[in-house]
XYZ file of C-alpha atoms in Angstrom:
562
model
C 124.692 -2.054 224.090
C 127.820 -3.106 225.416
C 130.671 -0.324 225.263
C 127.723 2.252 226.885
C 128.663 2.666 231.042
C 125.038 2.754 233.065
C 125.987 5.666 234.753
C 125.874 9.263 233.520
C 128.139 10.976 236.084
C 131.537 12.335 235.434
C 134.728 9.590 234.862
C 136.126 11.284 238.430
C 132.871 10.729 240.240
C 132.177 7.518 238.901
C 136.018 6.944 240.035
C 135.540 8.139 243.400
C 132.081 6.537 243.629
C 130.238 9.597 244.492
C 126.874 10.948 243.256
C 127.261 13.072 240.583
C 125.055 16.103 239.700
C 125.330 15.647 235.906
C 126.339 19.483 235.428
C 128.135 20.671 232.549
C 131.147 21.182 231.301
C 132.321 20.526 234.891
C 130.161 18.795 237.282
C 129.141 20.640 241.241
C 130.922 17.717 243.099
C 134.207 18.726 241.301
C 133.852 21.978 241.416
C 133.199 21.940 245.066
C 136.024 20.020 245.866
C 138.576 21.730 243.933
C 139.340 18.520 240.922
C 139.450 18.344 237.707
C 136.509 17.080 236.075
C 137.623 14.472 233.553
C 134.417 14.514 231.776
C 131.350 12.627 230.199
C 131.231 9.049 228.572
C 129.797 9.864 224.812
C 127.856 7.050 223.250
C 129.697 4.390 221.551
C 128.862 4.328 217.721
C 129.885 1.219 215.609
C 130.329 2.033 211.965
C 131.496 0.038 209.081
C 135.111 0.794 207.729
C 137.690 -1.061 205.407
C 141.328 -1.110 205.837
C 141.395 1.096 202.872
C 139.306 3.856 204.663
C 141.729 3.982 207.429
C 144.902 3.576 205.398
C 143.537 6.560 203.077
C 142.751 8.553 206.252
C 146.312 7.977 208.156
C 148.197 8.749 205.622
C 146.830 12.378 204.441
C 148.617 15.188 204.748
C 146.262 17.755 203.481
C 144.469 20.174 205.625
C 140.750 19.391 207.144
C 138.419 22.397 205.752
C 135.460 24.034 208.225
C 132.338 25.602 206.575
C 132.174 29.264 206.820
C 128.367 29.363 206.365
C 125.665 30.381 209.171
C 128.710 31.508 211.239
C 129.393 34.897 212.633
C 130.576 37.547 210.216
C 132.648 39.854 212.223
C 134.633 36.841 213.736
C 135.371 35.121 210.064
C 135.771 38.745 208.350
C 138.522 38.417 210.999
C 139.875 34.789 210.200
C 139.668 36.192 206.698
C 142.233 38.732 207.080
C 145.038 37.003 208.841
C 145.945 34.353 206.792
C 142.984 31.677 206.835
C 140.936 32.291 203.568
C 138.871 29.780 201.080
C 136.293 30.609 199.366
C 133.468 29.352 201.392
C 135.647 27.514 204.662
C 138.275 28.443 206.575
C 141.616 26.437 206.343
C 142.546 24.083 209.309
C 145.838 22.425 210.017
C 145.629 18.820 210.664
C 144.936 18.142 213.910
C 147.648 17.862 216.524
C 148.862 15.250 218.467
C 147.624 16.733 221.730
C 144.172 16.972 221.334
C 142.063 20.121 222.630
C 140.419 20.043 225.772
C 137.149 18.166 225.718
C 135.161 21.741 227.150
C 136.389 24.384 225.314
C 133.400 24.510 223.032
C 131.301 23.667 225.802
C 132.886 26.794 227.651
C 132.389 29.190 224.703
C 128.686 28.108 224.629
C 128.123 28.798 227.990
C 130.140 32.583 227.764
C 127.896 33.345 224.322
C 124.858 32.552 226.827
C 126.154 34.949 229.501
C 126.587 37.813 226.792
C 123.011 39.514 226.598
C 122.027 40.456 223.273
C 124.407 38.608 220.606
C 123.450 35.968 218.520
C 123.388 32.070 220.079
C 126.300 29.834 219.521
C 125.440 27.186 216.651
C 125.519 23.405 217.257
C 129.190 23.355 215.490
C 131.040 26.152 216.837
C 134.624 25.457 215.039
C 134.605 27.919 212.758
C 134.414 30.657 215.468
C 136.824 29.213 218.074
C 139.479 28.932 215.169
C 138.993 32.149 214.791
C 139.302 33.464 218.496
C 142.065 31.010 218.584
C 144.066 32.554 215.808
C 143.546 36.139 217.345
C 144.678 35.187 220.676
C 147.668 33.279 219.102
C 149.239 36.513 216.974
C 147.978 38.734 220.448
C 150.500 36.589 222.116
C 153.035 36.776 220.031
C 153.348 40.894 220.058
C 153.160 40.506 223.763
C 156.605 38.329 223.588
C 159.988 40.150 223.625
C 161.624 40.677 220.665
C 165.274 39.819 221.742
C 166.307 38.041 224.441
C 167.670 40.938 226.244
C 164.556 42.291 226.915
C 161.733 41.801 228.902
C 158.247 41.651 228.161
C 155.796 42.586 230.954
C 152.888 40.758 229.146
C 154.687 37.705 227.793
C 153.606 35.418 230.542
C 150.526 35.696 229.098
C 151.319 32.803 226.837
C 152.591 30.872 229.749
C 149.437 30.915 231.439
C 147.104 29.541 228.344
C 146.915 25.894 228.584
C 145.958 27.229 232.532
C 142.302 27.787 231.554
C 141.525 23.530 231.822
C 140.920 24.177 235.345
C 139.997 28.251 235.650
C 136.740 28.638 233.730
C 137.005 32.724 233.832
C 140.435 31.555 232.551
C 140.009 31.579 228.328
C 137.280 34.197 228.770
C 139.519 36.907 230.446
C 142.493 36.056 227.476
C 140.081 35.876 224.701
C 138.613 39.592 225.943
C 141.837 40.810 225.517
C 142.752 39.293 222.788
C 139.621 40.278 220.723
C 139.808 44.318 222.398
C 143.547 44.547 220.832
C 142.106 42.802 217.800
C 139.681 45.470 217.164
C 141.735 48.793 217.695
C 144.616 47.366 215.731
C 142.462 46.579 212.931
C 139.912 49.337 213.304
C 136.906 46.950 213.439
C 135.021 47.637 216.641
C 132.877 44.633 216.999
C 135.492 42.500 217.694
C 136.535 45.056 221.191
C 132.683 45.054 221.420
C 133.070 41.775 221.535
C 136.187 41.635 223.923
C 133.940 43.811 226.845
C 131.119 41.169 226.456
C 133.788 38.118 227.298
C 135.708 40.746 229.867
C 132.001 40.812 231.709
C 131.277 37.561 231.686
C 134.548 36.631 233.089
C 134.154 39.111 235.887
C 130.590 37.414 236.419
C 132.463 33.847 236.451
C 134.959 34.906 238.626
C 132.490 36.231 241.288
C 130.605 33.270 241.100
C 133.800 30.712 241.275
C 135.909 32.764 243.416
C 135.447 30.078 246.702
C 137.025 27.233 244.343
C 139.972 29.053 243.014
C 143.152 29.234 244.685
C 144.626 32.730 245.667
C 146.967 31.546 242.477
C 144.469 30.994 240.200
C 142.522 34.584 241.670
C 145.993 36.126 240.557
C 146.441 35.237 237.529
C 142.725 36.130 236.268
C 142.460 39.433 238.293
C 145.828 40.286 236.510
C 144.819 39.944 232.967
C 141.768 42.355 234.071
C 144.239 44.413 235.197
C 145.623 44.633 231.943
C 142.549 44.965 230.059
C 141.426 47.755 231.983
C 144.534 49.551 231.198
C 144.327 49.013 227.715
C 141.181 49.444 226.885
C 140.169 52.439 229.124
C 143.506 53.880 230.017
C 144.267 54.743 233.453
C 142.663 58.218 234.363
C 139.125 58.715 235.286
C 138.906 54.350 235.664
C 138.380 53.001 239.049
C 138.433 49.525 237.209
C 141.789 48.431 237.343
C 142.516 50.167 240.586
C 140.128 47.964 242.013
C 141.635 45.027 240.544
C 144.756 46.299 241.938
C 143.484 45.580 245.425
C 142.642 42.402 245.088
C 145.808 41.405 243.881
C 147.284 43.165 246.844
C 145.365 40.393 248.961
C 146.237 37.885 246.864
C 150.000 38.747 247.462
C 149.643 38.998 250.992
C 147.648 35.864 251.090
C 150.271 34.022 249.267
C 154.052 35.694 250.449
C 157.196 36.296 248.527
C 158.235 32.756 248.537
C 155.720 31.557 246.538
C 155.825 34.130 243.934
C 159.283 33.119 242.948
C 158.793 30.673 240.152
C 157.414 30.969 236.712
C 154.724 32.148 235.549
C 154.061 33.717 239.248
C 157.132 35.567 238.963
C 156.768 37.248 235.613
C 152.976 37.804 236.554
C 154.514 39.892 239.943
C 156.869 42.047 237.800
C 153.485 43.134 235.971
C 151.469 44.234 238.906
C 154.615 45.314 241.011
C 155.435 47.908 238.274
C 151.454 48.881 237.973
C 152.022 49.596 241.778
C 155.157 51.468 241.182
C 153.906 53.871 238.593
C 151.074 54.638 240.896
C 153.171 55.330 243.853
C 155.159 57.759 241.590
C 152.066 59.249 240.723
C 150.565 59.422 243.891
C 154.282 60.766 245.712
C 153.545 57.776 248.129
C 155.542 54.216 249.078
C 154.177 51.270 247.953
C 154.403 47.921 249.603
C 156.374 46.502 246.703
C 159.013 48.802 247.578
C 159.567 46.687 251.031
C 162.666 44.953 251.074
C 160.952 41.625 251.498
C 158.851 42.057 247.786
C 162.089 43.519 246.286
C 164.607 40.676 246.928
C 162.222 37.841 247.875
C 160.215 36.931 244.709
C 163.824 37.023 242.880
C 165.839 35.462 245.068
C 166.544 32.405 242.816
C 166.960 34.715 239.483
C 168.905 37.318 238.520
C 168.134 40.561 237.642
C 168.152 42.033 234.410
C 168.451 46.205 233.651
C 164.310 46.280 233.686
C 164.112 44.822 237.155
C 166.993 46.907 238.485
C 165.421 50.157 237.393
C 162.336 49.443 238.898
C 163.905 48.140 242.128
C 165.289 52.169 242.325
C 161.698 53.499 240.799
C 159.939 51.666 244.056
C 162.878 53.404 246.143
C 161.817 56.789 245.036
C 158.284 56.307 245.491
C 158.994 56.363 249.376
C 161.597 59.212 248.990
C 159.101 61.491 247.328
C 156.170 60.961 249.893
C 159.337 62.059 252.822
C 160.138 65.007 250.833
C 156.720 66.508 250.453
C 156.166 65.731 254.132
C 159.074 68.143 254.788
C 157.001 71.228 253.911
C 154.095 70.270 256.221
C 153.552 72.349 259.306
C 154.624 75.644 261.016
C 158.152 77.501 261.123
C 158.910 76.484 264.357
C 157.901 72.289 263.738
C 160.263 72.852 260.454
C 163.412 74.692 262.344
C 163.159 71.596 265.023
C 166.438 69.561 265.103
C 164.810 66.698 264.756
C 162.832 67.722 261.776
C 166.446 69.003 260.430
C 168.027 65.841 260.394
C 164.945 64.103 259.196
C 165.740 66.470 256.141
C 169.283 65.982 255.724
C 168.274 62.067 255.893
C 166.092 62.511 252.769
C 168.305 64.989 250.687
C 171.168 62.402 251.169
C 169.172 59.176 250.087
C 167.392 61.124 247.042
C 171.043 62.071 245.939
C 172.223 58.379 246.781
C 169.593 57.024 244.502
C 170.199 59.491 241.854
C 174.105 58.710 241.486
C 172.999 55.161 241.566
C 170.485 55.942 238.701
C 173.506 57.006 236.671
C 175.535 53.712 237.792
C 172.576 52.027 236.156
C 172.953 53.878 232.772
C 176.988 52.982 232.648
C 176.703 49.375 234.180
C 174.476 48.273 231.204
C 175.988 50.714 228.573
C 172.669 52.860 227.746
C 172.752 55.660 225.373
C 170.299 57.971 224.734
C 168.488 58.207 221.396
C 169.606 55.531 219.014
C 166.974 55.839 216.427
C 165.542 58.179 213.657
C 165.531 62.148 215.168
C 162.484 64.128 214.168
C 162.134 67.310 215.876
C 158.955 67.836 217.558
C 156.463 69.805 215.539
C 152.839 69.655 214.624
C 153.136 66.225 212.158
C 155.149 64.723 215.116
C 152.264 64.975 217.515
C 149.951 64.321 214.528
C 151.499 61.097 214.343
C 151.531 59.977 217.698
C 147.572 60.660 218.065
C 147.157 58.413 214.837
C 149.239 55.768 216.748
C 147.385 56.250 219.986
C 143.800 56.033 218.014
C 144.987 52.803 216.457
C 146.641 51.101 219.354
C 144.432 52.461 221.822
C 146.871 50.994 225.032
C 147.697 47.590 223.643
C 151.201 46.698 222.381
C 152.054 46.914 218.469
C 154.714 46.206 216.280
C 156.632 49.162 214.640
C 156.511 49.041 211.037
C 159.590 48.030 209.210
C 159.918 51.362 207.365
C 159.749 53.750 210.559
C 163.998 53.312 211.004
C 163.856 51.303 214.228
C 165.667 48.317 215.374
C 163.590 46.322 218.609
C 166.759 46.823 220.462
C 166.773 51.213 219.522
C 163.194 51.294 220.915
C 163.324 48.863 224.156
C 166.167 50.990 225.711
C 164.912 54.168 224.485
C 161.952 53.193 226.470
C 164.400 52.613 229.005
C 166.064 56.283 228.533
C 162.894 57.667 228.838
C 161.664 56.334 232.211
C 165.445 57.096 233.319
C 165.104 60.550 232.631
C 161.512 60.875 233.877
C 162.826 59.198 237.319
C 165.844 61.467 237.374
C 163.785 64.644 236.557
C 161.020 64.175 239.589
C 164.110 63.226 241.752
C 165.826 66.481 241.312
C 162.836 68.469 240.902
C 161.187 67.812 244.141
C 165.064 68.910 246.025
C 164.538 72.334 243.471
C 161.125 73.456 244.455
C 160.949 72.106 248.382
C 162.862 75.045 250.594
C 164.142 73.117 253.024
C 165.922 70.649 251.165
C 167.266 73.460 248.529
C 168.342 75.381 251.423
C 170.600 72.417 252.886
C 171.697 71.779 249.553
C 173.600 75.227 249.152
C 174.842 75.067 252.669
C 176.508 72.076 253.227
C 179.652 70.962 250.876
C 178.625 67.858 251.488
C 175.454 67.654 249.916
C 177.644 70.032 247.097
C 179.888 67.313 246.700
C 177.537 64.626 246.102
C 175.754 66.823 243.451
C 178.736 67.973 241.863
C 179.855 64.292 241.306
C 177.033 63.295 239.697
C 176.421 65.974 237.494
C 180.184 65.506 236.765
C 180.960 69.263 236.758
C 184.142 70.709 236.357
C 186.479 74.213 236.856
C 184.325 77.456 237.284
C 181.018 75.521 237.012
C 181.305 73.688 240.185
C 181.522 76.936 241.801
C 178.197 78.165 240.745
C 175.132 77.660 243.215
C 174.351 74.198 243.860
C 170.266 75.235 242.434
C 171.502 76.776 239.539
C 173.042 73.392 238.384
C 170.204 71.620 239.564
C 167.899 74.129 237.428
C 170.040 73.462 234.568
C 169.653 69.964 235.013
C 165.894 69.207 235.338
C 165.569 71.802 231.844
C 168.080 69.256 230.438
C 166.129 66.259 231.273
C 162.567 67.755 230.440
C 163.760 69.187 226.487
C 165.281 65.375 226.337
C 161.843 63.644 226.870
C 159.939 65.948 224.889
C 162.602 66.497 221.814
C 162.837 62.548 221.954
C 159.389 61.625 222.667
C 158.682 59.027 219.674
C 155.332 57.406 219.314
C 156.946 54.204 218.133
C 158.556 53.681 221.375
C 155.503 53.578 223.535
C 153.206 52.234 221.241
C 155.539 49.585 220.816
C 156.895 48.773 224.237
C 153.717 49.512 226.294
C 152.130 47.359 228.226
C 150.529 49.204 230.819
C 148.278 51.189 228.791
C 148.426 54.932 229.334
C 150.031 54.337 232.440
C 154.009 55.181 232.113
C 153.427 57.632 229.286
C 151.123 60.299 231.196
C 153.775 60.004 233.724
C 156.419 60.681 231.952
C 154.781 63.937 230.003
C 153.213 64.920 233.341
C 156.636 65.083 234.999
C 157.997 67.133 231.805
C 155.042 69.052 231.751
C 154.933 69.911 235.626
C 158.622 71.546 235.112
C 157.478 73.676 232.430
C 154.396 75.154 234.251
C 156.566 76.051 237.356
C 159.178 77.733 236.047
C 157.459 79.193 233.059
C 158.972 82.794 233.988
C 162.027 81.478 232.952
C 161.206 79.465 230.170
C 162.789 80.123 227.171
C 160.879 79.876 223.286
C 162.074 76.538 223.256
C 160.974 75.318 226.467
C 157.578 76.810 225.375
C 157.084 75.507 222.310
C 158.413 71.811 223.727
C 155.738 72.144 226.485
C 153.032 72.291 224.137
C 154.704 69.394 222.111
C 154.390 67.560 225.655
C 150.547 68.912 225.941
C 149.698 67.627 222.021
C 150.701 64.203 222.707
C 149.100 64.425 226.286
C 145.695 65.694 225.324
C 145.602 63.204 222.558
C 145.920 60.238 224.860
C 142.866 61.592 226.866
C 140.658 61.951 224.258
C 141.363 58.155 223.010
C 140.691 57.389 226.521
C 137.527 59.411 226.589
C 135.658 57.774 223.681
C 135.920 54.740 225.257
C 135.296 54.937 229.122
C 134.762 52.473 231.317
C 131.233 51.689 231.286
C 130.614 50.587 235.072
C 132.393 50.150 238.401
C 134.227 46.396 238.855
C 133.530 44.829 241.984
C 134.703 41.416 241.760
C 136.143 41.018 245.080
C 133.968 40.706 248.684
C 134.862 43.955 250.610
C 135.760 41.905 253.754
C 139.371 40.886 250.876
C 139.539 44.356 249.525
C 139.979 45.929 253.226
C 142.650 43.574 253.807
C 146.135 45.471 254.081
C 149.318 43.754 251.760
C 151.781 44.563 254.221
């Protein structure tokens, strides 16, 4: 029949005029060489039509309708929900210009394969990847900023999508998220059961494809597992994300500053370089992305906003912790050394540098401190904040009209909160080390520098240089836990339990140590701290991580970023 071509290979095969294998969606030869795969020829079918047919069919503008029938019910209950109801189909817009990619069914049928147990794909799979569509559309839209003076770590998420034409573990990775923030927000947990069963078969397709990709294309799928894992499991007792962690660490060493500058690269390194961050703060330890040459080089053609100047000082203090701790290690004689004394004079002047410039950050971008609702903290308080943590479960939300916020109130009070967390570790670890304490009170110096950033005045600037100090920290720890408002992380997290437990560690590390002095409002604001703490956990514990990710060979995960 003419129109039919005699061969059955691929349109770039039979371009290149190479055997092809025939696979499907995207042919071995293609894969193997790193091209797209343009596809398979489809029959030609010859059909009679009238001008009237076609004129009829040009010019209508209602909507196309999909049978809901014989198709999954978890996925449609879904569809139902959000706006694309009938009685019997689901509602579909007329189609677009663009047209979809010629395997995206295809690549759905092959992931419900993968996926042991579930029910097989049917012959007409619309209905369902409307569905997964629409989820991963209004997913995508909470992870974009609400203003344009913020930033978003997960909004280059929707930069990425159209990505997945040439990453096969690509649309499987997004649609696992996707469905796992699906089904905590909306309390229906077959759609996150259905989120793991796409997040393992994209692991599985990334293990098998990982020679073909590009250490860009690697990044940007090992980085939305990164993200899942800290969603969906949290970040304590799961050594899933930390091993995606390393692998991006390769992938960034493999790939160098330069070429993380542009969009979406960029926005994808701000993610993982603030992952890194929080777990050098955690840790006490520097991180590589605190190196001059991953602080200035990935942004050297943008400029930085508050967010990226905060954690520029955040990866600063990382180091500066790690420096301080190693003060206290060894005898009395290795400590009285000279050298070892102006090692510590070194540290006690750069951890007061960086807290003065912590306050220049505040007044350079006009911060304030709590500019939403107040609610003391009490038992309904923490009550509320579980109930927000059970139905978020790690993945970004939108605050409800009627709590009293504005997007702007709870972005920087986000911001407020990591500032005083930051500020609170700084000045704690000078309080409880000796040696740096001990300079502290003995050199007007060091007094000086305190004294001007506290800002004290008259007969206070006389008192010891611990006691304000002391005074200080208690200041910073009541503000985090009489301002601690579930709205605000639920909200503005991204990172899954990861910068919370931080910040009500740090808060709650204060209170234990200098519980002698504590007063009945310190106590009862430590257990505030402890509510919302222990509540986070046990989310985190109903739903652990099931197995240990290995994606990467171990010959990549030994490799050193720096």
């Amino acid at each position: 029949m003419v129109g039919v071509p005699r061969s059955k290979g691929c349109k770039t095969c039979r371009r290149k005029k190479i055997k092809c294998d025939e696979q499907k969606p995207r042919c071995g030869q293609c894969r193997k060489g790193v091209r797209e795969c343009e596809g398979y020829d489809q029959p030609t079918i010859f059909r009679h039509s009238s001008a009237r047919d076609f004129a009829s069919a040009s010019h209508s503008q209602g909507q196309e309708a999909i049978p809901l029938a014989n198709q999954p019910i978890e996925i449609v209950a879904w569809a139902s929900d959000h706006g694309i109801r009938g009685e019997n189909t689901v509602a579909r817009r007329a189609r677009p210009s663009r047209r979809p990619h010629p395997y995206d069914i295809a690549r759905l049928k092959r992931a419900q394969s993968q996926l042991a147990g579930t029910i097989p794909l049917l012959r007409t799979p619309d209905s369902m990847v409307l569905a997964v569509q629409s989820i991963t559309g209004q997913f995508l839209e909470v992870c974009l900023p609400l203003s344009e003076t913020q930033e978003a770590p997960l909004a280059w998420l929707g930069d990425i999508k159209e990505m997945g034409q040439d990453v096969d573990a690509l649309p499987l990775a997004m649609s696992a998220l996707a469905l796992g923030w699906a089904g905590h927000v909306d309390k229906q947990s077959h759609l996150a059961d259905k989120g793991l069963q796409l997040y393992n078969a994209a692991i599985r397709q990334l293990r098998d494809d990982m020679n073909t990709y590009s250490p860009f294309q690697s990044l940007i799928v090992t980085a939305i597992f990164v993200a899942f894992e800290l969603c969906q499991f949290g970040s304590k007792e799961n050594p899933g994300w930390l091993t995606h962690m390393r692998g991006i660490a390769a992938f960034l060493q493999a790939l160098g500053p330069e070429k993380v500058s542009t969009d979406p690269y960029l926005k994808i390194y701000s993610f993982c370089r603030v992952v890194f961050i929080m777990q050098g703060l955690t840790r006490r330890r520097s991180v590589c992305a605190s190196s001059h040459m991953w602080i200035h080089g990935p942004f050297r053609n943008h400029k930085k906003n508050a967010y990226h100047q905060f954690y520029d000082l955040s990866a600063e203090a990382c180091g500066l912790l790690g420096c301080a701790d190693d003060l206290e290690q060894g005898d009395d004689e290795s400590r009285a050394d000279e050298s070892n004394i102006e090692q510590a004079e070194q540290v006690l002047c750069n951890i007061l540098g960086l807290v003065s410039r912590l306050k220049k950050w505040v007044q350079d971008f006009d911060i304030v401190g709590l500019s939403g609702p107040f609610r003391f903290p009490s038992n309904d308080l923490a009550a509320d904040h579980q109930l927000g943590r059970a139905r978020a479960h790690g993945y970004p939300t939108k605050s409800p009209p009627d709590k009293g916020w504005t997007s702007d109130a709870l972005y920087w009070q986000m911001m407020m909160y990591n500032y005083w967390t930051l500020r609170l570790d700084l000045y704690m670890t000078i309080f409880d080390n000796p040696i740096l304490s001990s300079l502290l009170n003995n050199s007007d110096d060091f007094r000086a520098l305190l004294t001007a950033d506290l800002q004290t005045r008259g007969p206070e600037a006389e008192r010891a240089a611990t006691t304000l100090i002391f005074e200080e920290c208690r200041k910073l720890a009541n503000s985090i836990a009489v301002n601690f408002t579930s709205e605000c992380y639920n909200t503005c997290q991204s990172f899954g339990s990861l910068v919370t437990a931080y910040t009500l560690e740090t808060a709650i590390r204060w209170y234990e140590r200098h519980s002698s002095s504590a007063t009945q409002m310190d106590v009862e604001l430590e257990r505030h701290c402890r509510a919302i703490l222990d509540g986070i956990r046990i989310e985190e514990s109903k739903n652990p991580c099931p197995f240990e990710v290995h994606t990467l060979p171990d010959e990549v995960l030994k490799l050193h970023w720096c």
